[in-house]
Coordinates of C-alpha atoms in Angstrom, one line a residue:
A1036 CA 23.0 -17.1 -0.9
M1037 CA 24.3 -13.6 -1.7
D1038 CA 22.3 -10.9 -3.5
A1039 CA 23.4 -8.3 -6.1
A1040 CA 24.5 -5.9 -3.4
G1041 CA 26.9 -8.5 -1.9
L1042 CA 24.8 -9.2 1.1
T1043 CA 23.8 -12.5 2.6
V1044 CA 20.3 -13.0 3.9
D1045 CA 21.7 -13.3 7.5
Q1046 CA 23.0 -9.7 7.2
I1047 CA 19.5 -8.3 6.8
R1048 CA 17.4 -7.4 9.9
W1049 CA 13.9 -6.4 9.0
I1050 CA 11.9 -4.3 11.4
I1051 CA 8.1 -4.8 11.0
P1052 CA 5.9 -2.9 13.4
R1053 CA 2.7 -4.5 11.9
D1054 CA 2.3 -7.5 9.6
S1055 CA 0.1 -6.9 6.5
W1056 CA -2.4 -8.9 4.5
L1057 CA -1.0 -9.1 0.9
Y1058 CA -2.6 -9.5 -2.5
D1059 CA -1.2 -12.0 -5.0
R1060 CA 0.2 -10.1 -8.0
A1061 CA -1.1 -12.8 -10.3
T1062 CA -4.7 -11.8 -9.6
F1063 CA -4.2 -8.2 -10.6
Q1064 CA -2.9 -8.4 -14.1
P1065 CA -4.3 -6.3 -16.9
G1066 CA -5.4 -7.7 -20.3
R1067 CA -8.4 -9.5 -21.5
E1068 CA -6.7 -12.8 -21.1
N1069 CA -6.5 -12.3 -17.3
L1070 CA -10.1 -11.2 -16.8
G1071 CA -11.2 -14.6 -15.6
T1072 CA -8.6 -14.6 -12.8
L1073 CA -9.6 -11.1 -11.7
L1074 CA -13.3 -12.0 -11.7
S1075 CA -12.4 -15.1 -9.6
L1076 CA -10.8 -12.8 -7.0
M1077 CA -13.9 -10.6 -6.9
A1078 CA -16.2 -13.6 -6.5
D1079 CA -13.9 -15.0 -3.8
Q1080 CA -14.1 -11.7 -1.9
V1081 CA -17.9 -11.4 -1.9
E1082 CA -18.3 -15.1 -1.2
A1083 CA -16.0 -14.9 1.8
L1084 CA -17.9 -11.8 3.1
A1085 CA -21.3 -13.4 2.6
E1086 CA -20.3 -16.5 4.6
A1087 CA -18.1 -15.0 7.3
E1088 CA -19.0 -15.0 11.0
S1089 CA -16.4 -12.4 12.0
V1090 CA -13.8 -10.1 10.6
D1091 CA -11.1 -12.8 11.4
D1092 CA -13.3 -15.3 9.6
V1093 CA -13.5 -13.1 6.5
F1094 CA -9.7 -13.2 6.2
A1095 CA -9.4 -16.9 7.1
R1096 CA -11.8 -17.6 4.2
L1097 CA -10.0 -15.3 1.9
E1098 CA -6.6 -16.9 2.7
A1099 CA -8.0 -20.4 2.2
K1100 CA -9.2 -19.3 -1.3
G1101 CA -5.7 -17.8 -2.1
A1102 CA -7.3 -14.3 -2.3
V1103 CA -4.9 -12.9 0.3
L1104 CA -1.4 -13.9 1.5
R1105 CA 0.7 -13.2 4.5
L1106 CA 4.4 -13.1 5.3
D1107 CA 4.4 -15.5 8.3
P1108 CA 1.5 -18.1 8.7
A1109 CA 2.1 -17.8 12.5
V1110 CA 1.6 -14.1 12.7
K1111 CA -1.8 -12.5 12.4
P1112 CA -1.7 -9.4 10.2
T1113 CA -3.2 -6.3 11.7
M1114 CA -2.7 -4.1 8.6
H1115 CA -4.3 -3.9 5.1
H1116 CA -2.7 -1.3 2.8
C1117 CA -3.5 -3.1 -0.5
A1118 CA 0.1 -4.3 -0.6
I1119 CA 0.8 -6.7 -3.5
V1120 CA 3.5 -9.4 -4.0
S1121 CA 4.0 -12.3 -6.4
R1122 CA 4.4 -15.7 -4.8
A1123 CA 8.0 -15.7 -5.9
E1124 CA 8.6 -12.4 -4.2
L1125 CA 6.9 -13.7 -1.0
A1126 CA 9.1 -16.8 -1.0
S1127 CA 12.2 -14.5 -1.3
L1128 CA 11.0 -12.3 1.6
R1129 CA 10.4 -15.4 3.7
R1130 CA 14.1 -16.2 3.4
I1131 CA 14.9 -13.2 5.8
G1132 CA 15.1 -14.8 9.2
N1133 CA 16.0 -11.8 11.3
V1134 CA 12.6 -10.2 11.6
V1135 CA 11.9 -7.8 14.5
R1136 CA 8.4 -7.3 15.7
L1137 CA 8.7 -4.8 18.6
G1138 CA 6.8 -1.8 17.2
R1139 CA 8.2 1.3 15.6
V1140 CA 11.7 2.5 16.0
R1141 CA 12.1 5.3 18.6
R1142 CA 15.8 6.0 18.1
I1143 CA 18.9 4.4 16.7
E1144 CA 22.2 4.6 18.6
A1145 CA 25.7 3.3 17.8
D1146 CA 25.2 0.0 19.6
R1147 CA 21.4 -0.5 19.9
I1148 CA 18.1 0.3 18.3
V1149 CA 15.3 1.3 20.7
L1150 CA 11.8 0.3 19.7
E1151 CA 8.4 0.8 21.3
Q1152 CA 8.4 -2.6 22.9
G1153 CA 12.0 -3.3 23.5
E1154 CA 15.5 -2.9 22.0
I1155 CA 17.9 -4.9 19.9
P1156 CA 21.7 -4.6 19.5
A1157 CA 23.0 -2.8 16.5
S1158 CA 25.8 -4.0 14.3
A1159 CA 27.8 -2.2 11.6
D1160 CA 27.8 -5.2 9.3
T1161 CA 24.0 -5.5 9.3
V1162 CA 21.5 -3.8 6.9
Y1163 CA 18.4 -2.7 8.8
V1164 CA 15.2 -2.4 6.8
N1165 CA 13.0 -0.2 8.8
C1166 CA 9.3 -0.5 7.6
T1167 CA 7.8 2.2 9.8
A1168 CA 6.6 4.9 7.5
C1169 CA 3.0 5.0 6.2
A1170 CA 2.7 4.5 2.5
F1171 CA -0.3 6.9 2.3
A1172 CA 0.1 10.5 3.3
F1173 CA -3.7 11.0 3.3
T1174 CA -4.5 8.1 5.7
N1175 CA -5.1 10.2 8.7
R1176 CA -6.9 13.0 6.8
P1177 CA -10.7 13.1 6.8
P1178 CA -12.2 12.6 3.3
R1179 CA -13.5 15.7 1.6
P1180 CA -15.4 16.2 -1.7
I1181 CA -13.2 15.6 -4.7
F1182 CA -14.7 18.5 -6.6
E1183 CA -15.0 21.9 -4.8
G1184 CA -15.2 24.8 -7.3
R1185 CA -11.7 25.3 -8.6
R1186 CA -10.2 22.8 -6.2
I1187 CA -9.8 19.1 -7.0
T1188 CA -8.6 16.8 -4.1
L1189 CA -7.3 13.6 -5.5
Q1190 CA -8.5 10.6 -3.5
W1191 CA -9.4 7.0 -4.4
T1192 CA -12.6 6.3 -6.3
R1193 CA -11.9 2.6 -6.5
N1194 CA -10.6 0.0 -4.1
C1195 CA -6.8 -0.2 -4.2
S1196 CA -6.6 1.7 -7.6
P1197 CA -4.8 5.0 -7.2
T1198 CA -3.7 5.5 -10.8
F1199 CA -7.1 4.4 -12.2
S1200 CA -8.7 6.8 -9.7
A1201 CA -6.6 9.7 -10.9
A1202 CA -7.5 9.0 -14.6
F1203 CA -11.2 8.5 -13.7
I1204 CA -11.3 11.9 -11.8
A1205 CA -9.7 13.6 -14.9
H1206 CA -12.3 12.1 -17.2
V1207 CA -15.2 13.1 -14.9
E1208 CA -13.8 16.6 -14.7
A1209 CA -13.7 16.9 -18.5
A1210 CA -17.0 15.2 -19.2
Y1211 CA -19.5 16.5 -16.6
A1212 CA -20.6 20.0 -15.7
S1213 CA -21.7 20.4 -12.1
D1214 CA -19.7 19.6 -9.0
A1215 CA -22.8 17.9 -7.6
E1216 CA -22.9 15.4 -10.4
K1217 CA -19.1 14.9 -10.4
N1218 CA -19.1 14.2 -6.7
E1219 CA -22.0 11.8 -7.1
I1220 CA -20.0 9.8 -9.6
C1221 CA -16.7 10.2 -7.7
T1222 CA -17.6 9.2 -4.2
V1223 CA -14.5 8.8 -2.1
I1224 CA -13.3 5.3 -1.2
P1225 CA -12.0 5.2 2.5
T1226 CA -8.2 5.0 2.8
P1227 CA -6.8 1.5 3.5
T1228 CA -5.8 0.9 7.1
D1229 CA -6.5 -2.5 8.8
P1230 CA -8.7 -5.5 8.2
V1231 CA -11.8 -3.7 9.4
G1232 CA -10.8 -0.8 7.1
W1233 CA -10.8 -3.2 4.2
L1234 CA -14.4 -4.0 5.0
R1235 CA -15.3 -0.3 4.9
I1236 CA -13.6 -0.1 1.5
M1237 CA -15.6 -2.9 0.2
A1238 CA -18.9 -1.5 1.6
A1239 CA -18.2 1.7 -0.4
D1240 CA -16.7 0.0 -3.5
I1241 CA -19.3 -2.7 -4.2
P1242 CA -22.3 -0.4 -4.8
K1243 CA -20.2 1.9 -6.9
A1244 CA -20.0 -0.5 -9.9
L1245 CA -23.8 -0.7 -10.0
Q1246 CA -24.1 3.2 -9.9
W1247 CA -21.5 3.5 -12.7
A1248 CA -23.3 0.9 -14.8
E1249 CA -26.4 3.2 -15.0
R1250 CA -24.4 5.7 -17.1
P1251 CA -23.7 4.6 -20.7
E1252 CA -21.1 7.3 -21.3
L1253 CA -19.2 6.3 -18.3
M1254 CA -19.3 2.6 -19.2
A1255 CA -18.0 3.4 -22.7
W1256 CA -15.1 5.3 -21.2
L1257 CA -14.3 2.5 -18.8
A1258 CA -14.3 0.0 -21.7
R1259 CA -11.6 2.0 -23.4
S1260 CA -9.5 2.7 -20.4
R1261 CA -6.2 0.8 -20.3
L1262 CA -6.1 1.4 -16.5
D1263 CA -9.4 -0.3 -15.9
L1264 CA -8.7 -4.0 -15.1
F1265 CA -12.4 -4.7 -15.8
A1266 CA -12.4 -3.1 -19.3
G1267 CA -12.7 -6.6 -20.8
L1268 CA -16.2 -7.1 -19.3
A1269 CA -17.6 -5.3 -22.4
T1270 CA -16.3 -8.0 -24.7
I1271 CA -17.4 -11.2 -22.8
K1272 CA -19.0 -13.7 -25.1
E1273 CA -21.2 -16.8 -24.5
T1274 CA -18.2 -19.0 -25.1
D1275 CA -16.3 -17.4 -22.2
V1276 CA -17.3 -20.1 -19.8
R1277 CA -15.0 -19.3 -16.9
E1278 CA -15.6 -15.5 -17.0
L1279 CA -19.4 -16.1 -17.0
A1280 CA -19.2 -18.6 -14.2
E1281 CA -17.2 -16.2 -12.0
L1282 CA -19.6 -13.3 -12.8
S1283 CA -22.5 -15.5 -11.8
R1284 CA -20.8 -16.4 -8.5
Y1285 CA -20.1 -12.8 -7.9
R1286 CA -23.7 -11.7 -8.5
R1287 CA -25.1 -14.6 -6.4
N1288 CA -23.1 -13.5 -3.4
V1289 CA -22.9 -9.7 -3.7
E1290 CA -26.2 -8.9 -2.0
P1291 CA -25.6 -11.3 0.9
A1292 CA -22.1 -9.9 1.2
M1293 CA -23.5 -6.3 1.6
G1294 CA -25.8 -7.6 4.3
R1295 CA -23.0 -9.3 6.2
L1296 CA -20.7 -6.2 5.8
K1297 CA -23.3 -4.1 7.6
V1298 CA -23.5 -6.5 10.5
L1299 CA -19.7 -7.0 10.8
L1300 CA -19.0 -3.3 10.6
A1301 CA -21.7 -2.6 13.3
E1302 CA -20.1 -5.2 15.5
S1303 CA -16.6 -3.8 15.0
D1304 CA -17.8 -0.2 15.7
A1305 CA -19.7 -1.2 18.9
P1306 CA -18.1 0.0 22.1
R1307 CA -16.2 -2.7 24.0
A1308 CA -17.5 -3.8 27.4

């Protein structure tokens, strides 16, 4: 098959230093009609965390539930950058057979490409897709308070939600007076890195919803925000059977999930023998 650029799949060589866990785009759709699917994902996440024996087991459980995807079932992902694809997009990506997993590119020469773990021949009639740049410029920077006098440092305030986080920070800046209160509301979510990093994100993100729920003004703003995928929570009725069932499953597992998160993170941070 030939694409719009006149290339065949065999002319594409894809350089992947690290494979990534992926989210299914269908689970992250806005609109009240999609709230049940989103709540199902949230419930799947805390349920997997609550029951897991290890970090690998967390992701095995998430994958079995369809909560995460991967490019190649035979390759264990070592990265989690909140990447998102539809299942149709994933099927299209899987058509690319010339995948190179030899680390990052060190240099490109006329007849070869030298990588960290080897080299491959180069060809003028091949398109090379070099996925070796980090998507997040702030990944290696230590977090700092978002509000510091006249300085605002944009960072995530919710898991995998950069645009929502920016709007949320803007609202808090306009609606609250002191930096101390603003920073209490806008605690920084760790930047996405690897599977263990995703656990750290969840450990920071889960308690935040409970903290925000204690502020009626904040909840009213969230209910009006078109960038908040959870805005529809304010309109759930007794007849919304699926949404209520998923909320119940989430609440049933959230406390055990936090307990397992602490254990798994402590084990991951322990020095290796």
